[in-house]
């Protein structure tokens, strides 16, 4: 049978009935000259049938693009001021969260151990949320524990409740706090001075059970800031994890600079010497088990807070070394519910790793989102150098991250590919995956995932579904690369403590980079003019201002600074400079708060320049400094240890990292590379650094040069490197 006759025989019914697909196929056959005269054997027919079956299977199982929830060319729309009134509310109730694992912890080289929701008194059952404008309100319920992560007189708040079925630990610990004199009201402040761990969360919930307000503390605040917080919040009771932290607090009491402190509760075992030291300065030292026993003997009924009650006072270090007691509202829950509803549904099987400081709102809101769905939170061991080992062991599905860590992952991937062939294969595989992303397909089971990216994905636990990056801008190159290699959803958010961690969020289906998405439903965003920097709202540029239920009500007992941050109409002035893109998304382009003038009158935004220079291959970290008495900029550069020696070796210079940092030829080469990167990014000549100092030790939290959210402490950096700064300027003047 000739092939065309065989095709004709496949048509069902009468000759007049046509099957369009077969007609299209037959119309193509004459273009193959010899094909019409071929006779097909049975094996050939079977082969064609198998091919057709494979094509049908591919059509059914081929990856589907994610359908965006809105028009990606109009992700936000202009609104008039009169339309910004609070809308009516709708509610979501989260029932039946079960009693699965809740909080996980591990010891070195051991698997994770889990505490159930019942054990931590966490059968969360109610969540009130307004999905129209993102307003989250409390739910009136008998014997409800309100996880009210909002502060001051908030009209609308984020609330998670516990009903009468709640179990032991939070209520028992809260009763123990009451037995030690803590009052069940929002003016009772309780300090928590610990790394991320299950006891941190249990202590927080114990406070919320009885309407007390939480004041998180952290090690890098410094002595002056710590004393300021102890006195401003009048902290009488602080929960600590380690004896060393208790000793540091007792030192303030002994000096007479923390008169309110009267009780310390420790999570870890402690020595009798600490008890004696406490007695000497009238501070009672208790272990967590002791106060839990006290709570069982004096068990009290929960005293749930009202929506307008204070719940958290979040002291942020900022980048200047001063502390800001923020009174903020928590609507970060919408990062996980409104923008991605139907795209990433958190379930009880999901796992998040907790390593970002719980003293800040980003990590707190991640955990609220997980708890509201009965999901799991596993804590890292407390050592950031062991984080990757914790990730491999925990196998998280959700990974909150800051750009500095993503940059390290990116550099490590590129640094591990040494041969030209492997680099070519990697680049090609990334391009193919990015092509899929551009068509809306996100997956980790493609051919390239199996052949090229499987080890990369396995290093992150192998089960990642969702990554959220925030806290600072991320390079579009890094973001696009990791979206391809990790094969999971990666979203970028923008916000600050004063707007409860988030105000914009990138949209599902929009896998372009270089922006932070559209405003969240809980707030509106506008850009205001900055004439001194030539940014005008009529050009779609200006200072980012936020208004909505997520915006805080002010700084604790500091009306002057509150007036600086909030204007009379309730707009929060962030100090960041943004630009509206044609599709309605927001791009962060500059920073207002840290600008300074050079001697010739040019305004400089150092953070923008630093973000550019960090794209230079040998650069890991950079601090750009300028002075109003000087006409040019200088920089402190930390080379990337994983690529620096190879980079210099390619230029004929060898040595250790310390030796290379002292080599003037290396400094010249690094400066030239940074200048080239700056030119490519459009930096003006006065924005380019004219001299640099290479420093082999990275800026870190431990050496006091980074905040807990991994932002540069500019004042501390300036003081630390003052001799090098002075030397560079003196050389220029010579």
XYZ file of C-alpha atoms in Angstrom:
734
model
C 0.000 0.000 0.000
C 1.371 3.362 -0.952
C 1.799 5.834 1.857
C -0.738 8.362 0.575
C -3.312 5.623 0.059
C -2.679 4.487 3.587
C -3.297 8.019 4.852
C -6.535 8.153 2.838
C -7.653 4.878 4.380
C -7.286 6.372 7.845
C -10.021 8.940 7.204
C -13.229 7.968 8.981
C -16.568 7.775 7.175
C -17.222 8.900 3.627
C -14.633 10.456 1.380
C -16.287 13.836 1.907
C -15.484 13.818 5.587
C -12.158 15.485 6.209
C -9.854 15.363 9.186
C -8.008 18.704 9.154
C -4.901 17.406 10.911
C -4.441 14.559 8.382
C -5.160 16.846 5.443
C -2.491 19.231 6.713
C -0.048 16.367 7.050
C -0.860 14.977 3.596
C -0.454 18.400 2.030
C 3.133 18.433 3.233
C 4.027 15.058 1.754
C 4.476 16.118 -1.889
C 7.355 18.325 -0.783
C 9.255 15.084 -0.064
C 9.845 13.828 -3.627
C 10.332 10.119 -3.097
C 7.929 9.750 -0.173
C 4.792 9.249 -2.235
C 6.261 6.201 -3.940
C 7.368 4.455 -0.758
C 5.738 1.274 0.422
C 5.571 0.804 4.161
C 6.191 -2.437 5.905
C 4.263 -3.404 9.021
C 7.232 -2.397 11.187
C 7.205 1.054 9.606
C 3.519 1.465 10.312
C 4.116 0.436 13.911
C 7.004 2.894 14.099
C 4.797 5.716 12.855
C 2.140 4.726 15.347
C 4.685 4.803 18.132
C 5.855 8.231 16.970
C 2.289 9.481 16.904
C 1.760 8.106 20.404
C 4.861 9.881 21.647
C 3.703 13.141 20.091
C 0.286 12.739 21.681
C 1.910 12.002 25.058
C 4.088 15.106 24.734
C 1.098 17.264 23.867
C -0.732 16.035 26.963
C 2.214 16.204 29.387
C 4.177 19.166 28.029
C 4.938 21.889 30.603
C 2.228 24.508 30.894
C 3.016 28.180 31.398
C 1.790 29.833 34.561
C -1.202 31.996 33.800
C -0.673 35.397 35.460
C -3.410 36.664 37.788
C -3.624 39.964 35.926
C -2.490 41.692 32.783
C 1.291 41.742 33.104
C 1.408 44.931 31.061
C -0.733 46.730 33.660
C 0.212 45.279 37.036
C -0.807 48.428 38.884
C -3.005 51.366 38.014
C -3.106 55.030 39.061
C -5.730 55.935 41.659
C -6.990 59.242 42.976
C -6.544 60.189 46.613
C -10.297 60.073 47.204
C -10.352 56.370 46.306
C -7.902 55.366 49.032
C -10.499 54.869 51.759
C -10.619 51.561 53.592
C -12.934 49.092 51.816
C -15.203 46.541 53.358
C -13.600 43.412 54.746
C -13.854 39.744 53.839
C -12.513 36.916 55.955
C -10.603 33.689 55.470
C -10.884 31.055 58.164
C -8.113 28.465 58.418
C -9.480 25.395 60.156
C -8.227 21.838 60.553
C -4.513 22.535 60.664
C -3.983 19.183 62.330
C -1.268 18.341 64.818
C 1.724 17.802 62.565
C 5.307 18.975 63.091
C 5.662 22.676 63.808
C 9.120 23.683 65.049
C 12.275 21.754 64.161
C 15.787 21.863 65.581
C 18.936 19.789 65.283
C 22.293 19.134 66.878
C 25.495 18.875 64.828
C 25.528 15.898 62.448
C 22.091 14.759 63.620
C 18.675 14.782 61.907
C 15.995 17.336 62.762
C 13.769 16.761 65.785
C 10.252 18.170 65.662
C 7.877 19.704 68.189
C 4.224 19.313 67.197
C 1.633 22.067 67.015
C -0.066 20.664 70.096
C 3.166 20.737 72.074
C 3.802 24.393 71.282
C 0.159 25.284 71.714
C -0.192 26.002 68.050
C -3.391 24.605 66.620
C -3.899 27.839 64.705
C -7.440 27.995 63.516
C -8.564 31.456 62.554
C -7.246 33.964 60.173
C -9.059 37.097 59.189
C -7.941 38.658 55.988
C -9.240 41.265 53.632
C -8.225 40.266 50.130
C -9.581 43.451 48.621
C -7.023 45.792 50.146
C -4.989 43.354 52.168
C -6.380 44.359 55.558
C -6.002 41.649 58.182
C -8.198 42.003 61.214
C -8.605 40.115 64.456
C -11.395 37.578 64.875
C -13.585 37.768 67.922
C -13.560 34.329 69.517
C -13.886 32.981 73.022
C -10.522 31.921 74.499
C -8.677 32.956 71.363
C -4.944 33.571 71.438
C -4.302 36.429 69.057
C -0.932 36.253 67.397
C -1.205 39.981 66.915
C 2.011 40.987 65.176
C 1.125 44.619 64.973
C 1.883 47.485 67.277
C 0.484 50.660 68.791
C -3.051 51.806 68.021
C -3.478 49.892 64.779
C -6.910 49.962 63.274
C -6.368 46.773 61.263
C -3.989 43.985 62.265
C -2.635 40.581 61.348
C -4.120 37.989 63.611
C -3.814 34.283 64.012
C -5.877 32.725 66.761
C -5.894 29.644 68.924
C -9.199 28.277 70.222
C -10.004 26.515 73.488
C -8.343 23.344 72.221
C -4.914 24.891 72.580
C -2.374 22.906 74.482
C 0.204 23.521 77.120
C 3.411 25.403 76.629
C 2.486 28.952 75.595
C -0.263 29.252 78.213
C 1.933 27.679 80.896
C 4.893 29.938 80.121
C 2.616 32.977 79.999
C 1.193 32.018 83.380
C 4.744 31.731 84.688
C 5.497 35.243 83.428
C 2.417 36.510 85.225
C 3.558 34.776 88.399
C 6.792 36.778 88.150
C 4.863 40.033 88.107
C 4.165 40.597 84.406
C 0.793 42.242 83.826
C -1.662 41.008 81.140
C -1.780 44.193 79.066
C -0.080 45.695 76.042
C 2.039 48.063 78.119
C 3.882 45.112 79.648
C 7.080 44.679 77.644
C 8.979 41.378 77.715
C 12.424 41.097 76.131
C 13.637 38.115 74.089
C 17.410 38.000 73.653
C 18.145 34.808 71.711
C 19.016 33.312 68.362
C 16.318 31.662 66.271
C 15.120 28.534 68.057
C 11.802 26.917 69.120
C 11.863 28.560 72.557
C 11.894 31.971 70.853
C 8.550 31.269 69.204
C 7.043 29.675 72.317
C 8.070 32.693 74.403
C 6.555 35.055 71.844
C 3.257 33.170 71.888
C 3.262 33.129 75.673
C 3.334 36.930 75.618
C 0.528 37.149 73.052
C -1.598 34.750 75.118
C -1.768 37.398 77.826
C -1.693 40.592 75.717
C 1.942 41.369 76.541
C 4.207 43.124 74.048
C 7.408 41.527 72.779
C 10.690 43.449 72.522
C 13.239 41.418 70.501
C 16.925 42.034 71.232
C 20.016 40.905 69.342
C 23.752 40.766 69.948
C 24.931 43.295 67.375
C 23.026 46.217 68.865
C 26.063 47.311 70.832
C 26.289 48.318 74.485
C 24.908 51.845 74.116
C 21.933 50.724 72.040
C 21.192 47.817 74.388
C 21.073 50.120 77.404
C 18.848 52.515 75.478
C 16.365 49.724 74.712
C 16.358 48.344 78.260
C 15.473 51.779 79.594
C 13.121 52.982 76.864
C 11.021 49.806 77.109
C 11.557 49.584 80.890
C 12.334 45.888 80.560
C 12.113 44.056 83.882
C 12.147 40.501 82.494
C 14.227 39.211 79.589
C 14.372 35.684 78.173
C 17.876 34.685 76.989
C 19.311 31.623 75.306
C 22.920 31.606 76.569
C 24.695 32.436 79.793
C 27.005 34.863 77.977
C 24.060 37.076 77.053
C 22.750 37.014 80.613
C 26.195 38.094 81.845
C 26.188 41.041 79.435
C 22.779 42.166 80.733
C 23.875 41.786 84.354
C 26.871 44.001 83.583
C 24.478 46.836 82.692
C 22.582 46.255 85.917
C 25.794 46.337 87.959
C 26.768 49.641 86.370
C 23.395 51.063 87.349
C 22.403 51.853 83.771
C 19.558 49.278 83.600
C 17.621 49.867 86.838
C 14.394 48.161 85.716
C 15.955 44.726 85.070
C 14.902 42.239 87.776
C 14.596 38.757 86.215
C 16.408 36.735 83.551
C 15.024 33.456 82.179
C 17.537 31.243 80.335
C 16.850 28.540 77.767
C 20.230 26.808 78.189
C 21.740 25.407 81.413
C 23.798 27.905 83.418
C 26.344 27.934 86.223
C 25.816 28.700 89.892
C 28.230 31.584 89.413
C 25.624 33.302 87.248
C 23.003 32.858 89.991
C 25.367 34.371 92.541
C 26.173 37.244 90.185
C 22.470 37.888 89.759
C 21.839 37.898 93.490
C 24.591 40.449 93.970
C 22.712 42.941 91.801
C 19.123 41.945 92.721
C 18.356 40.066 89.512
C 16.675 36.668 89.778
C 18.087 33.980 87.451
C 15.695 31.226 86.364
C 15.791 28.393 83.870
C 12.906 28.050 81.407
C 11.836 24.810 83.098
C 11.552 26.597 86.433
C 9.230 29.278 85.129
C 7.207 26.635 83.288
C 6.762 24.748 86.580
C 5.742 28.008 88.215
C 3.189 28.529 85.454
C 1.674 25.073 85.940
C 1.205 25.819 89.637
C -0.406 29.183 88.834
C -2.194 28.452 85.566
C -4.182 31.452 84.313
C -6.841 31.767 81.635
C -5.663 33.541 78.460
C -6.217 37.297 78.216
C -6.401 37.937 74.462
C -5.509 41.427 73.206
C -7.718 43.823 71.300
C -6.933 44.821 67.699
C -5.650 48.227 68.778
C -3.273 46.836 71.430
C 0.496 47.001 71.196
C 2.138 43.658 70.407
C 5.698 44.146 69.117
C 8.272 46.884 69.427
C 10.866 46.160 66.756
C 14.187 47.905 67.256
C 16.049 48.106 63.966
C 19.668 49.116 63.759
C 19.347 50.670 60.325
C 22.719 51.459 58.824
C 23.820 54.306 61.053
C 24.218 52.447 64.322
C 21.218 54.082 65.987
C 18.186 52.042 66.967
C 14.680 52.776 65.789
C 11.812 51.446 67.939
C 9.296 50.820 65.167
C 5.590 50.514 65.790
C 4.549 48.649 62.679
C 1.705 46.590 61.288
C 2.004 43.097 59.925
C 0.436 42.281 56.571
C 3.348 40.362 55.143
C 0.994 37.373 55.080
C -0.095 38.647 51.688
C 3.273 37.829 50.199
C 2.085 34.267 50.442
C -1.608 34.533 49.984
C -2.888 37.252 47.745
C -0.287 37.565 44.964
C 0.343 33.835 44.568
C -2.998 32.335 45.514
C -3.519 29.423 43.149
C 0.184 29.317 42.203
C 1.877 28.420 45.463
C -0.454 27.032 48.086
C 1.276 26.458 51.410
C 0.335 23.077 52.867
C 1.128 21.120 56.006
C 3.886 19.362 54.059
C 5.798 22.575 53.373
C 8.977 23.405 55.268
C 10.782 26.712 55.758
C 14.241 27.173 57.225
C 14.599 29.880 59.862
C 17.981 31.601 59.894
C 17.185 35.269 59.246
C 16.886 37.112 62.579
C 13.534 36.758 64.331
C 14.236 40.186 65.795
C 13.208 41.609 62.408
C 9.875 41.552 60.627
C 10.856 39.666 57.464
C 11.482 36.349 59.225
C 8.570 36.902 61.614
C 6.108 37.235 58.760
C 7.511 34.188 56.998
C 6.782 32.174 60.112
C 3.290 33.620 60.539
C 2.494 32.523 56.999
C 3.769 29.005 57.691
C 1.933 28.651 60.988
C -1.335 29.846 59.477
C -1.267 26.797 57.186
C 0.000 24.219 59.651
C 3.379 24.051 57.897
C 6.788 23.380 59.449
C 9.626 25.717 60.412
C 13.087 24.260 60.955
C 15.746 26.327 62.704
C 19.384 26.419 61.698
C 22.038 25.383 64.227
C 22.957 28.980 64.979
C 26.145 28.973 62.915
C 25.727 30.627 59.508
C 28.729 28.688 58.170
C 26.698 25.482 58.649
C 23.607 26.828 56.908
C 24.092 24.834 53.700
C 24.430 21.634 55.741
C 21.201 22.497 57.560
C 19.469 23.102 54.224
C 20.572 19.749 52.841
C 19.311 18.012 55.984
C 16.035 19.902 56.332
C 15.176 19.935 52.591
C 13.038 23.095 52.757
C 10.341 23.815 50.208
C 10.258 27.534 51.044
C 13.446 29.560 51.372
C 13.419 33.197 52.529
C 16.674 34.796 51.550
C 18.572 38.053 51.289
C 20.435 39.022 48.090
C 23.880 38.644 49.651
C 23.270 34.930 50.119
C 21.931 34.539 46.581
C 25.050 36.316 45.318
C 27.184 33.813 47.217
C 25.273 30.881 45.702
C 25.659 32.413 42.249
C 29.408 32.941 42.720
C 29.855 29.435 44.093
C 28.100 27.869 41.100
C 30.213 29.816 38.615
C 33.382 29.191 40.604
C 32.803 25.426 40.571
C 32.708 25.329 36.757
C 36.349 25.562 35.721
C 36.736 23.958 32.279
C 35.739 25.939 29.158
C 33.551 23.048 27.962
C 31.576 22.846 31.196
C 31.130 26.608 31.209
C 29.821 26.514 27.650
C 27.369 23.732 28.544
C 26.233 25.656 31.634
C 25.665 28.858 29.672
C 23.707 27.009 26.994
C 21.585 25.152 29.553
C 20.841 28.419 31.366
C 19.788 30.057 28.087
C 17.431 27.160 27.309
C 15.850 27.321 30.771
C 15.559 31.102 30.555
C 13.760 30.686 27.239
C 11.233 28.496 29.035
C 10.908 31.121 31.762
C 10.210 33.783 29.151
C 7.320 31.648 27.917
C 5.985 31.313 31.466
C 7.184 27.761 32.215
C 8.764 27.105 35.620
C 9.934 23.545 36.298
C 12.800 21.429 37.613
C 12.269 18.224 35.618
C 13.534 19.226 32.190
C 16.395 17.507 30.382
C 18.720 20.321 31.444
C 17.680 19.934 35.077
C 18.536 16.240 34.976
C 21.834 16.647 33.137
C 23.225 19.965 34.379
C 21.339 21.440 37.326
C 20.537 18.388 39.461
C 23.588 18.776 41.716
C 22.882 22.472 42.205
C 19.293 21.749 43.188
C 20.387 18.877 45.456
C 22.732 21.258 47.320
C 19.626 23.274 48.248
C 17.828 20.207 49.562
C 16.253 19.149 46.288
C 12.688 20.118 47.213
C 12.596 23.895 46.811
C 9.317 25.238 45.440
C 9.493 28.881 46.404
C 12.197 31.452 47.165
C 11.488 34.967 48.384
C 14.260 37.551 48.292
C 13.968 40.892 50.027
C 15.918 43.303 52.239
C 18.074 44.760 49.422
C 18.189 44.966 45.613
C 19.378 41.907 43.718
C 21.201 41.912 40.412
C 18.927 40.991 37.475
C 21.719 38.745 36.174
C 21.831 36.776 39.415
C 18.052 36.566 39.670
C 17.585 35.287 36.102
C 20.437 32.800 36.484
C 19.081 31.289 39.714
C 15.530 31.111 38.390
C 16.904 28.930 35.609
C 19.275 26.771 37.647
C 17.123 26.171 40.733
C 13.934 25.502 38.770
C 11.556 27.013 41.328
C 9.473 30.142 41.806
C 11.653 33.074 42.860
C 9.880 36.274 43.811
C 11.308 39.594 44.856
C 9.670 41.830 47.407
C 10.365 45.320 48.686
C 9.576 46.993 51.969
C 10.955 47.933 55.362
C 10.186 47.471 59.033
C 8.035 50.606 59.056
C 5.616 49.043 56.577
C 5.744 45.613 58.236
C 8.313 44.070 55.940
C 6.606 44.329 52.571
C 4.782 46.758 50.291
C 5.444 45.415 46.770
C 5.752 41.902 45.354
C 6.651 40.532 41.946
C 3.767 38.918 40.097
C 3.413 35.218 39.197
C 4.031 34.808 35.490
C 6.290 37.845 35.294
C 9.791 36.376 35.254
C 11.510 39.523 34.096
C 14.141 40.974 36.428
C 15.161 44.466 37.459
C 12.036 45.449 39.408
C 10.318 44.613 42.716
C 6.816 44.080 41.376
C 3.569 45.916 41.961
C 2.090 47.236 45.233
C 0.581 44.678 47.584
C -3.173 44.866 48.160
C -2.676 46.199 51.692
C -1.218 49.535 50.609
C -0.835 52.138 47.890
C 2.458 53.568 46.673
C 3.291 56.990 45.276
C 6.491 58.743 44.206
C 7.216 62.230 45.492
C 9.597 64.817 44.056
C 13.251 65.081 45.169
C 14.380 68.316 43.487
C 17.947 68.194 44.847
C 18.475 64.846 43.086
C 16.503 65.810 39.949
C 13.835 63.173 40.505
C 10.293 64.289 39.684
C 7.047 62.350 39.894
C 5.921 63.768 36.544
C 8.716 61.665 35.041
C 7.680 58.589 36.987
C 10.564 58.957 39.457
C 10.818 60.046 43.070
C 10.912 59.026 46.703
C 8.789 55.966 47.430
C 5.942 56.783 49.807
C 3.555 54.179 51.224
C 0.115 54.451 52.774
C -2.100 51.679 54.002
C -2.870 49.314 56.835
C 0.608 47.835 56.780
C 2.224 51.179 57.668
C 3.324 51.666 61.258
C 1.928 54.328 63.558
C 5.269 55.743 64.603
C 8.391 55.292 66.701
C 7.963 54.386 70.339
C 7.931 57.512 72.494
C 9.615 59.597 69.787
C 7.217 62.066 68.227
C 9.952 64.024 66.471
C 11.263 61.093 64.463
C 7.720 59.886 63.830
C 6.903 63.251 62.249
C 9.963 62.899 60.014
C 8.846 59.490 58.731
C 5.075 60.041 58.493
C 3.536 63.129 56.941
C 0.180 64.620 57.867
C -1.708 62.485 55.358
C -0.296 59.216 56.677
C 2.298 58.640 53.952
C 5.452 56.825 55.030
C 8.508 58.379 53.382
C 10.905 55.476 52.866
C 14.026 57.310 51.752
C 14.303 55.000 48.736
C 14.044 56.343 45.200
C 11.821 54.448 42.782
C 10.788 54.509 39.148
C 7.505 53.336 37.654
C 7.993 51.037 34.686
C 5.487 50.991 31.798
C 3.957 47.701 33.014
C 3.083 49.151 36.422
C 5.955 47.632 38.383
C 8.353 49.502 40.622
C 12.118 49.682 40.200
C 14.443 50.828 42.987
C 16.974 53.159 41.398
C 18.546 55.171 44.200
C 18.640 56.010 47.872
C 17.821 59.354 49.425
C 18.716 58.841 53.065
C 22.443 58.287 52.573
C 23.127 60.869 49.936
C 25.916 63.381 50.452
C 27.536 66.179 48.500
C 31.022 66.292 47.090
C 32.965 69.535 47.277
C 31.903 70.520 43.742
C 28.226 70.215 44.741
C 27.400 66.873 43.111
C 24.999 64.648 45.077
C 26.134 61.045 45.618
C 24.000 58.020 46.497
C 26.662 55.504 47.598
C 24.407 52.448 47.843
C 23.495 52.710 44.170
C 27.180 52.810 43.243
C 27.983 49.884 45.546
C 25.291 47.748 43.914
C 26.897 48.443 40.538
C 30.440 47.646 41.653
C 29.367 44.335 43.180
C 28.829 43.081 39.620
C 32.603 43.147 39.174
C 33.902 39.569 39.164
C 36.614 39.907 41.845
C 34.444 42.017 44.183
C 32.498 40.462 47.043
C 31.700 43.592 49.070
C 32.361 47.281 48.635
C 31.936 50.410 50.735
C 31.891 53.707 48.831
C 32.866 56.764 50.832
C 32.841 60.457 50.055
C 33.337 63.723 51.895
C 31.891 67.169 51.314
C 35.443 68.530 51.548
C 36.680 66.194 48.816
C 35.980 66.199 45.094
C 36.048 62.439 44.487
C 34.993 59.078 45.924
C 37.088 56.279 47.340
C 36.198 52.687 48.151
C 36.922 49.819 50.522
C 36.759 46.565 48.558
C 36.575 43.003 49.903
C 37.627 40.530 47.188
C 35.630 37.349 46.665
C 37.908 34.618 48.094
C 36.390 31.926 45.876
C 37.340 33.622 42.606
C 39.965 36.213 43.554
C 43.095 34.035 43.378
C 42.066 32.489 40.045
C 41.177 35.938 38.694
C 44.604 37.333 39.565
C 46.356 34.170 38.357
C 44.844 34.736 34.915
C 46.629 38.085 34.996
C 49.966 36.553 35.950
C 49.855 37.385 39.669
C 49.857 34.651 42.318
C 49.755 34.611 46.096
C 47.428 34.283 49.062
C 44.409 36.542 49.407
C 46.222 38.640 52.031
C 49.305 38.981 49.840
C 47.274 39.887 46.790
C 45.438 42.619 48.716
C 48.796 44.280 49.384
C 49.907 44.077 45.752
C 49.592 47.464 43.950
C 49.248 45.769 40.557
C 46.286 43.763 41.848
C 44.683 46.911 43.254
C 45.127 48.635 39.890
C 43.547 45.681 38.048
C 40.563 45.534 40.411
C 40.019 49.297 40.132
C 40.118 49.096 36.340
C 37.575 46.284 36.313
C 35.278 48.203 38.672
C 35.585 51.336 36.526
C 34.663 49.348 33.420
C 31.628 47.850 35.157
C 30.649 51.338 36.304
C 30.851 52.738 32.782
C 28.739 49.884 31.429
C 26.140 50.637 34.119
C 26.062 54.331 33.207
C 27.814 55.790 36.251
C 28.911 59.378 35.763
C 32.571 60.242 36.134
C 32.073 61.818 39.575
C 30.277 58.625 40.693
C 33.339 56.459 39.988
C 35.791 55.779 42.823
C 39.281 57.108 42.143
C 41.113 54.920 44.628
C 40.414 51.737 46.595
C 41.779 49.792 49.537
C 41.613 45.978 49.329
C 40.611 44.359 52.607
C 40.852 40.550 52.880
C 38.297 40.048 55.674
C 34.589 40.233 54.683
C 32.213 42.641 56.394
C 30.102 40.532 58.749
C 27.682 40.667 61.650
C 30.347 39.283 63.988
C 32.834 42.071 63.266
C 30.124 44.688 63.593
C 30.224 45.926 60.008
C 26.880 44.455 58.898
C 23.433 44.638 60.442
C 21.555 41.377 61.207
C 19.779 41.841 57.866
C 23.204 41.997 56.178
C 23.150 45.696 55.343
C 26.277 47.797 55.703
C 26.727 49.749 58.932
C 28.003 52.844 57.220
C 29.016 54.770 60.327
C 30.894 51.781 61.744
C 32.584 51.104 58.402
C 33.682 54.710 58.212
C 35.163 54.580 61.717
C 36.806 51.182 61.174
C 38.534 52.202 57.940
C 39.268 55.814 58.886
C 43.081 55.334 58.668
C 42.817 53.917 55.128
C 40.338 56.634 54.123
C 42.645 59.349 55.419
C 45.636 57.799 53.637
C 43.855 57.593 50.262
C 42.721 61.212 50.410
C 46.175 62.384 51.524
C 47.758 60.613 48.543
C 45.352 62.381 46.200
C 46.190 65.738 47.732
C 49.957 65.182 47.474
